Coordinates of C-alpha atoms and ligand atoms in Angstrom, one line a residue:
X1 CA 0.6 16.8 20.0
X2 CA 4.2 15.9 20.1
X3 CA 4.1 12.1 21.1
X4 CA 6.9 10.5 23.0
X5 CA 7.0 7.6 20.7
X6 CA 5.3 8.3 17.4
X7 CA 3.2 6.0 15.4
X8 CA 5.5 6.2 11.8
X9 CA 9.1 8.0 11.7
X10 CA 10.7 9.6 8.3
X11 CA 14.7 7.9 7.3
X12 CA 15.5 10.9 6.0
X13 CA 18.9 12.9 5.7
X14 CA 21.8 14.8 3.9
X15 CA 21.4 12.5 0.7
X16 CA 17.3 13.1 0.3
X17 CA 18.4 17.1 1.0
X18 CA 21.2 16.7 -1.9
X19 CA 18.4 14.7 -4.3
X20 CA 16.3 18.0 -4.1
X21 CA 18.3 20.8 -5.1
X22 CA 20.3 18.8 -7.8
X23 CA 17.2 18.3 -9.4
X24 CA 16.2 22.1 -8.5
X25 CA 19.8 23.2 -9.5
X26 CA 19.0 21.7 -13.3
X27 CA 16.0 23.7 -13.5
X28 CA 14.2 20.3 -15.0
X29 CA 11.4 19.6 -12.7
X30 CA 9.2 17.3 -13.7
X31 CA 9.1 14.1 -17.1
X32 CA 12.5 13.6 -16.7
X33 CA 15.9 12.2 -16.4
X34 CA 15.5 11.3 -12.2
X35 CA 12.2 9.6 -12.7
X36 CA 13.1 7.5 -15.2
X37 CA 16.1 6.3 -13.4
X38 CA 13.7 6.1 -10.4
X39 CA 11.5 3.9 -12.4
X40 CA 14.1 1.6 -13.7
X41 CA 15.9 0.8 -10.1
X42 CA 12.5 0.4 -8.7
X43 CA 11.8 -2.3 -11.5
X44 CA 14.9 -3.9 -10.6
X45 CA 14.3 -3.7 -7.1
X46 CA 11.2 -5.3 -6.8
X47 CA 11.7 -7.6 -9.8
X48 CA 9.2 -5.8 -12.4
X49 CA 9.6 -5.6 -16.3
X50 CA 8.1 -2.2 -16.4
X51 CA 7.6 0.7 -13.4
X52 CA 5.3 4.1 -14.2
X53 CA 5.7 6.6 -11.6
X54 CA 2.6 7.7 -10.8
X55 CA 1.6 11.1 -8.4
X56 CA 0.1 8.7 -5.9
X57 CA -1.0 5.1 -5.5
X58 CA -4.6 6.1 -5.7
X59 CA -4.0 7.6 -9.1
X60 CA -2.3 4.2 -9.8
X61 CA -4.8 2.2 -8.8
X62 CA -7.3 4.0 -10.8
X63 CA -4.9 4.1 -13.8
X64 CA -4.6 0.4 -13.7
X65 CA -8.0 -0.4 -13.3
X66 CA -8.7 2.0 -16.6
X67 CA -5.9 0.4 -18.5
X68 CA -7.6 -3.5 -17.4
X69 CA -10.4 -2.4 -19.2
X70 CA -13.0 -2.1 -16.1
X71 CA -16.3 -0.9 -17.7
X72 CA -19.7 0.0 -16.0
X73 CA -21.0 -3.1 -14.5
X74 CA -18.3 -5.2 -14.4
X75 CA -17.7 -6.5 -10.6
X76 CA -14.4 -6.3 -9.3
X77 CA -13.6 -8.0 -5.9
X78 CA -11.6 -6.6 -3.0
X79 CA -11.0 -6.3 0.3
X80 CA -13.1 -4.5 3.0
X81 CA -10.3 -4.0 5.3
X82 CA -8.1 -1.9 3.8
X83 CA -7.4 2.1 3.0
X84 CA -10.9 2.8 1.1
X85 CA -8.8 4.0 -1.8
X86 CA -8.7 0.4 -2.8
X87 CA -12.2 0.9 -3.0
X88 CA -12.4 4.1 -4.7
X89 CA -10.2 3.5 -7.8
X90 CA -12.8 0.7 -8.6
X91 CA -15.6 2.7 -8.7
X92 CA -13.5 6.0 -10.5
X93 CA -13.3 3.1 -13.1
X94 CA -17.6 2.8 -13.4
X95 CA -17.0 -0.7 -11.5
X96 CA -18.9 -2.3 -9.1
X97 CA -17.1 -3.2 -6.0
X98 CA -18.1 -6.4 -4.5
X99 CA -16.4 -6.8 -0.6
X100 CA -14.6 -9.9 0.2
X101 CA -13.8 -11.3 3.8
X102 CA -9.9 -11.6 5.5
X103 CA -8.8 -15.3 6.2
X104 CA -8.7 -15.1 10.2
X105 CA -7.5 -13.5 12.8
X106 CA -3.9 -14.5 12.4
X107 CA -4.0 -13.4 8.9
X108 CA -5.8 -10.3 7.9
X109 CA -5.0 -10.4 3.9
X110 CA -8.2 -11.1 1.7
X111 CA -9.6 -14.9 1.9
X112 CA -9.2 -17.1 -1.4
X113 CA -12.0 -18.6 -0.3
X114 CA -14.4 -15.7 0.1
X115 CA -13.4 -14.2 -3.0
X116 CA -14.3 -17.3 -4.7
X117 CA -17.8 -17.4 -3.2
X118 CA -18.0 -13.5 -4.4
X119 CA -17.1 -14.4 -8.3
X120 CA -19.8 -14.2 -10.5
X121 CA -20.2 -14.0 -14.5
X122 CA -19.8 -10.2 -13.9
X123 CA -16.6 -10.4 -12.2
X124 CA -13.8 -8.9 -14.4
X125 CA -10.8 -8.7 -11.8
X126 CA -10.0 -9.0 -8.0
X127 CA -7.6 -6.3 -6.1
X128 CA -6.3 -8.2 -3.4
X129 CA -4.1 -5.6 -0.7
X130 CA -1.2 -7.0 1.0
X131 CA -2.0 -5.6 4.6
X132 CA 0.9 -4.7 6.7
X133 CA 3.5 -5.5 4.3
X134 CA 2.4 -9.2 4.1
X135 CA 1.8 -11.3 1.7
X136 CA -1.7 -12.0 0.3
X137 CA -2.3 -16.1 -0.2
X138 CA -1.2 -14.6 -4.3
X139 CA -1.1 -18.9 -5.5
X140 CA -4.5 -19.1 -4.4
X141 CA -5.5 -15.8 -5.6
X142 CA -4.2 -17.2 -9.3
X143 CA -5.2 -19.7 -9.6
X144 CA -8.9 -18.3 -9.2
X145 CA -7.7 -15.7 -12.1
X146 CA -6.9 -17.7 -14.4
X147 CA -9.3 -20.2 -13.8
X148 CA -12.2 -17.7 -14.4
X149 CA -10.4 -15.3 -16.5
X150 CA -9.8 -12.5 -14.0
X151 CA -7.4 -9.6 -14.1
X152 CA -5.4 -9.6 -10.7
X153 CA -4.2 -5.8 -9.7
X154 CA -2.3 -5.7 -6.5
X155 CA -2.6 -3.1 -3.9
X156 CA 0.9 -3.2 -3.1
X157 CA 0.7 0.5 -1.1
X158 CA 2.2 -1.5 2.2
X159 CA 4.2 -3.9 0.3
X160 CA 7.5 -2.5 -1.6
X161 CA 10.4 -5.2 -1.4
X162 CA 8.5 -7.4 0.5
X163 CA 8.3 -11.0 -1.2
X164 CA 6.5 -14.7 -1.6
X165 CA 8.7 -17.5 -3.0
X166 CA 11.0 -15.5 -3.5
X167 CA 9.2 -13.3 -6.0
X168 CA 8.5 -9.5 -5.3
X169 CA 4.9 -8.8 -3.9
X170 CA 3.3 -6.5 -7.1
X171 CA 4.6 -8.5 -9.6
X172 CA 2.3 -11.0 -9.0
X173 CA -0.7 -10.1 -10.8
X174 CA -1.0 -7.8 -14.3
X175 CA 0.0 -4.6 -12.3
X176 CA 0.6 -4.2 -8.5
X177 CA 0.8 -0.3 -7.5
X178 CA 3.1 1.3 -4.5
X179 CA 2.3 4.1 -2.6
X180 CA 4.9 6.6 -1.4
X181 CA 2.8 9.0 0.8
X182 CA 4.4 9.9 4.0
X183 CA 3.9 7.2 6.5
X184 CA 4.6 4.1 3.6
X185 CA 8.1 2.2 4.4
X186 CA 9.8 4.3 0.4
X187 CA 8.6 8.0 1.4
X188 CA 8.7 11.2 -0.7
X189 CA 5.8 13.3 0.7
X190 CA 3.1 12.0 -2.1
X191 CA 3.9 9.3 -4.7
X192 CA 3.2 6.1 -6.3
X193 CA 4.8 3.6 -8.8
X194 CA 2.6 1.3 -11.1
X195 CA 4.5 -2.0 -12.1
X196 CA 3.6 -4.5 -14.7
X197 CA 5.7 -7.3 -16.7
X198 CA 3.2 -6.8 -19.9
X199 CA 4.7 -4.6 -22.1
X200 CA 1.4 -3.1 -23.8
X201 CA -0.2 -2.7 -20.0
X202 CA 3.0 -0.3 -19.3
X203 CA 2.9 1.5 -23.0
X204 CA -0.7 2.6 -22.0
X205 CA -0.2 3.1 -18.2
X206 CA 2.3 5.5 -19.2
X207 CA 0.4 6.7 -22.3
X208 CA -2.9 7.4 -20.4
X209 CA -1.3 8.7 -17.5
X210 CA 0.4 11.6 -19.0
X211 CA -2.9 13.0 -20.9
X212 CA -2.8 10.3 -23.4
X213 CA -0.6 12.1 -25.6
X214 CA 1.5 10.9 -28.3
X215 CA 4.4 12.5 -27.5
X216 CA 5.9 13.6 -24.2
X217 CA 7.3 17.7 -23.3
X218 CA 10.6 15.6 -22.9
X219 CA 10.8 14.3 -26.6
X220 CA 10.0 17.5 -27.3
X221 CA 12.8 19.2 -25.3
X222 CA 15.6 16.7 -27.0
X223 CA 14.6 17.9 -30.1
X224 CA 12.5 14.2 -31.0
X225 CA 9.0 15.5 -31.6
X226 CA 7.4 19.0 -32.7
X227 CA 4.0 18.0 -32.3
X228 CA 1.6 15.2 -30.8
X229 CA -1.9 13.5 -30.9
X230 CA -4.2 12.7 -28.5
X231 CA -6.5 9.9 -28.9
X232 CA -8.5 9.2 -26.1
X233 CA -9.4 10.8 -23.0
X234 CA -5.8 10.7 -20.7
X235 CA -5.0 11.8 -16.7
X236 CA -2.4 13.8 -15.5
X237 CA -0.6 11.2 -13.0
X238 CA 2.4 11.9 -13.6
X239 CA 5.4 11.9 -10.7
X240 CA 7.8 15.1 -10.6
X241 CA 11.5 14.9 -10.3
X242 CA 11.8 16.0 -6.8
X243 CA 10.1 13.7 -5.5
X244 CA 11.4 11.0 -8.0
X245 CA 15.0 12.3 -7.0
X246 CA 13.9 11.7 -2.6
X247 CA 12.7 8.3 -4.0
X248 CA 16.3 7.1 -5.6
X249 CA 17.7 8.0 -1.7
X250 CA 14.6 6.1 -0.4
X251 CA 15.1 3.2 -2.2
X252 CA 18.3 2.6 -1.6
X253 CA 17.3 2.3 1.9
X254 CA 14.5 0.0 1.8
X255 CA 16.0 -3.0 2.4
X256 CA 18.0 -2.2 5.5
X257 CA 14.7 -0.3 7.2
X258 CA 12.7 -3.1 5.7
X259 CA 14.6 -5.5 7.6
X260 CA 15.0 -3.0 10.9
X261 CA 10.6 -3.2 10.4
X262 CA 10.8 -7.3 10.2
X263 CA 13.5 -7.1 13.5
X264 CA 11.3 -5.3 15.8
X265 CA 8.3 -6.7 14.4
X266 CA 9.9 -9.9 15.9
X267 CA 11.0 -8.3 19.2
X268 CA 7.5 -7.2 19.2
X269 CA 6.5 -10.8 18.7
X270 CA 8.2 -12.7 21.5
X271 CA 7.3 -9.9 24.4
X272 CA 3.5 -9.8 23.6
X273 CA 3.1 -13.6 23.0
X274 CA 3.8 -13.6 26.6
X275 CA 0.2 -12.1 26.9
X276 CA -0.9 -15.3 26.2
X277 CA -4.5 -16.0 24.5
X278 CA -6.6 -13.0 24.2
X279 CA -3.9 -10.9 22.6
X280 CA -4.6 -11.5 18.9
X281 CA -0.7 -11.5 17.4
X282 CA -1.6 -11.7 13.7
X283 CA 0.9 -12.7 11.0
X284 CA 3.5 -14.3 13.9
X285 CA 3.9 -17.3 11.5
X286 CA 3.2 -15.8 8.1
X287 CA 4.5 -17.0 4.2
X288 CA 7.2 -14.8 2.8
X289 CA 9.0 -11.8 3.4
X290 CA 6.9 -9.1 5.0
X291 CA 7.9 -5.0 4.4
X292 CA 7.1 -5.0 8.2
X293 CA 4.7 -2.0 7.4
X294 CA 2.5 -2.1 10.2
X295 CA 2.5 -3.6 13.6
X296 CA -1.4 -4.8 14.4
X297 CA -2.7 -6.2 17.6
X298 CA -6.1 -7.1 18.3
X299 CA -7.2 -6.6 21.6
X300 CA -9.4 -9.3 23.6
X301 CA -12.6 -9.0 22.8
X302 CA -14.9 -7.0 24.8
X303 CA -12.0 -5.0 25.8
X304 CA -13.0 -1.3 25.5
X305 CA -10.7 -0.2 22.7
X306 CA -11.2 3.6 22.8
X307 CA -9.7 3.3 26.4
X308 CA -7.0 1.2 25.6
X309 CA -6.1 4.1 23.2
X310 CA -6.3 7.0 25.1
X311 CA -3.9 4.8 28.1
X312 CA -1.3 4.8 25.1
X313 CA -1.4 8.2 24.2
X314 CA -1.2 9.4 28.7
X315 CA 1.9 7.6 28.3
X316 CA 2.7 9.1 24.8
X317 CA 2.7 6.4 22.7
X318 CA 0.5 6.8 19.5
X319 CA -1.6 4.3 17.9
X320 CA -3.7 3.6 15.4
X321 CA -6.9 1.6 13.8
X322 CA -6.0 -0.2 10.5
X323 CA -8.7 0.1 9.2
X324 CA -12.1 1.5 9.7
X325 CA -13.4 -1.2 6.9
X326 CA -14.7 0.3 3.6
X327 CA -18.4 -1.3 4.1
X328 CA -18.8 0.3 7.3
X329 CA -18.2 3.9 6.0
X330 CA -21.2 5.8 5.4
X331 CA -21.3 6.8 1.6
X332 CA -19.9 3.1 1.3
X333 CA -23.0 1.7 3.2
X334 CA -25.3 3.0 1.0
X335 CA -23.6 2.6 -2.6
X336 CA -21.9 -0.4 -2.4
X337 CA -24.2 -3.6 -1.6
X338 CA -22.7 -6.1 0.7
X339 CA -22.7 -9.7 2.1
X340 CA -21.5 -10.3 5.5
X341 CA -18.3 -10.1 6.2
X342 CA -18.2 -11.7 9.5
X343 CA -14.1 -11.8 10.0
X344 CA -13.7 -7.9 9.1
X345 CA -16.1 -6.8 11.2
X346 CA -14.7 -9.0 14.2
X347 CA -10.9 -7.5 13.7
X348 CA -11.8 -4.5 12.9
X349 CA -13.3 -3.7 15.7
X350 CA -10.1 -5.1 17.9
X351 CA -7.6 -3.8 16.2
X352 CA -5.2 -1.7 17.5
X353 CA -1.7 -0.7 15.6
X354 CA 1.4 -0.1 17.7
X355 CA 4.4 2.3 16.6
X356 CA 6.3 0.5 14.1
X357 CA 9.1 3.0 12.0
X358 CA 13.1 1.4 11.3
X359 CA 13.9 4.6 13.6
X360 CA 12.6 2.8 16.6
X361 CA 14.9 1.4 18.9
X362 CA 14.5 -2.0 21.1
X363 CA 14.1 0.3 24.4
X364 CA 11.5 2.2 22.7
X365 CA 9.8 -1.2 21.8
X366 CA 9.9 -2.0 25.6
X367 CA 8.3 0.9 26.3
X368 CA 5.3 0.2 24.0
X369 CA 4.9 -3.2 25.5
X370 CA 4.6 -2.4 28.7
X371 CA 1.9 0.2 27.9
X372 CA 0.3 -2.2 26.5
X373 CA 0.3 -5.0 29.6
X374 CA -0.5 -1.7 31.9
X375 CA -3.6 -0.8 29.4
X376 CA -5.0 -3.6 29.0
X377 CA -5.3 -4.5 32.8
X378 CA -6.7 -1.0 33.0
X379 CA -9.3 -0.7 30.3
Ligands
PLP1 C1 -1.7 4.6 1.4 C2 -2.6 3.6 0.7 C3 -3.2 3.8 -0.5 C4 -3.2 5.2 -1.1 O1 -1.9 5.6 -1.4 P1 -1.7 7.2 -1.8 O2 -0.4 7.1 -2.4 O3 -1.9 8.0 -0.6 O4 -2.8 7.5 -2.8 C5 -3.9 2.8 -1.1 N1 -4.1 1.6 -0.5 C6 -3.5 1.3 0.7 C7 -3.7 0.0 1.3 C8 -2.8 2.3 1.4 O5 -2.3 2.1 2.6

């Protein structure tokens, strides 16, 4: 279906096209030169010590929960709305994922609060995910760490160059991790960066994910190393230079589109408020600088959401449902126990997400709100 305005849009041009076939005109393709400039600019850009590009951020999240140490049995606590790879990098790790509650309806980031009631003497670390680009209540979230001596990973997948006093959302905690797959705000098809300030978290990161050997095919190349070691069990998560060389363009980028996301986000803002109550608006008055990622609503409740859907797409406009939560997903029901999660299940159930892309124009945004006052008289 080609849609009249689409749900996510790709920045993408002459300079990504260039990136590409310098890096296939070198004949280097992959453990390189371009990723490990990608890695440093990224590090500067979001205010990180260290950056490991990583093949996706599920392969980052999973690398970061293996380099934290998460061992069979230890609890880990995370949100239930969110992408269930969150979820899955836990349990890849042997962990036990225990589901934590969003604050409200205005904010849909993980609560402070129902994480602390989840935090038992099994808990070794909490994943919080800053939804939408928005920033996760991180003081809070701290101060809980240290407090019980939990390891803090942030899902960061929505969140590049977004901020919170200031200081860059996945650099908050021991590691944040960024996804680049297609939709995400930096794209370069799949893709993921891993960032940490502690030194000996990064030296592993990068150790285990590249087979855990001692020495990489680069060193080798230059002449450095002959042979190498390996000395314990390592992944292959490693980031090519094609797509490292799409993410320099990208990057460079991000700030501008970031802040086209935060502009219509507002313009989105100020014409639906003029629903009045019953339209849930969430993050209208949020801490921080968002990345403008995604644009939820939540529809009134007992409005028929499946309807109010398929009124979008007659007129052509796509949306989405961010997310299905985790708990609710069958293999999920069954292996992962639960306590009620009374917020989730009320959002998710209303929420609906609008187009949102740096590509969209005002006019376009016009459009979108007035197929949403037209559906939701209709459905
Ligand atoms: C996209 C996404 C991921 C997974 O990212 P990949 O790069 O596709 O593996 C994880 N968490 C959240 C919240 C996401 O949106």
């Amino acid at each position: 279906m080609t849609w009249n305005i689409a749900l996510a849009d790709l920045d993408l041009g002459q300079a990504e096209e260039d990136a590409v076939l310098a890096v296939l005109r070198s004949r280097w393709l992959t453990s390189g030169e371009v990723t490990r400039r990608f890695e440093e600019a990224f590090a500067g850009q979001v205010g990180a010590r260290h950056a490991v590009a990583v093949s996706n951020a599920t392969a980052g999240l999973h690398l970061a929960c293996v380099v934290a140490g998460l061992q069979p049995g230890d609890e880990v606590i995370v949100p239930s709305l969110t992408f269930v790879a969150t979820v899955a990098a836990i349990l890849y790790a042997g962990a036990k994922p225990v589901f934590a509650d969003i604050v409200s309806e205005t904010d849909l980031t993980v609560s402070p609060q129902s994480i602390a009631e989840r935090i038992t003497a099994r808990t070794r670390a909490i994943v919080p995910m800053h939804y939408g680009g928005y920033a996760c209540d991180m003081d809070a979230i701290l101060a809980l760490a240290g407090k019980h001596g939990l390891v803090v990973i942030e899902d960061a997948a929505h969140a590049p160059g977004a901020s919170l006093d200031g200081r860059g959302l996945g650099t908050w905690g021991r590691a944040g991790v960024f996804s680049f797959f297609s939709n995400k705000n930096l794209a370069t098809g799949e893709g993921g960066m891993l960032v940490t300030d502690d030194d000996e978290f990064a030296r592993r990161a990068r150790l285990l994910g590249s087979h855990a050997m001692t020495s990489l095919t680069w060193d080798r190349h230059q002449g450095h190393a002959w042979s190498y070691d390996v000395t314990e069990v390592g992944f292959n998560y490693r980031l090519d230079e094609i797509r490292s060389a799409i993410g320099l363009v990208q990057l460079e980028k991000l700030e501008r589109n970031n802040q086209r996301r935060r502009s219509l986000t507002g313009l989105y803002h100020r014409e639906l408020s003029i629903e009045g109550p019953g339209l849930g608006l969430p993050f209208v008055k949020h801490r921080g600088q968002s990345a403008g990622h995604l644009m939820p609503i939540l529809l009134p409740p007992g409005k028929d959401r499946i309807k109010f859907m398929e009124h979008m797409k007659s007129k052509g406009i796509q949306t989405s449902i961010h997310y299905p939560p985790a708990h609710g997903f069958s293999y999920y029901r069954v292996a992962v126990e639960h306590q009620s999660l009374p917020v989730t299940e009320d959002v998710a159930a209303r929420e609906v997400t609008l187009p949102l892309h740096p590509l969209l124009s005002e006019a376009q945004v016009g459009e979108v709100v007035a197929a949403v006052r037209a559906a939701l008289r209709e459905s």
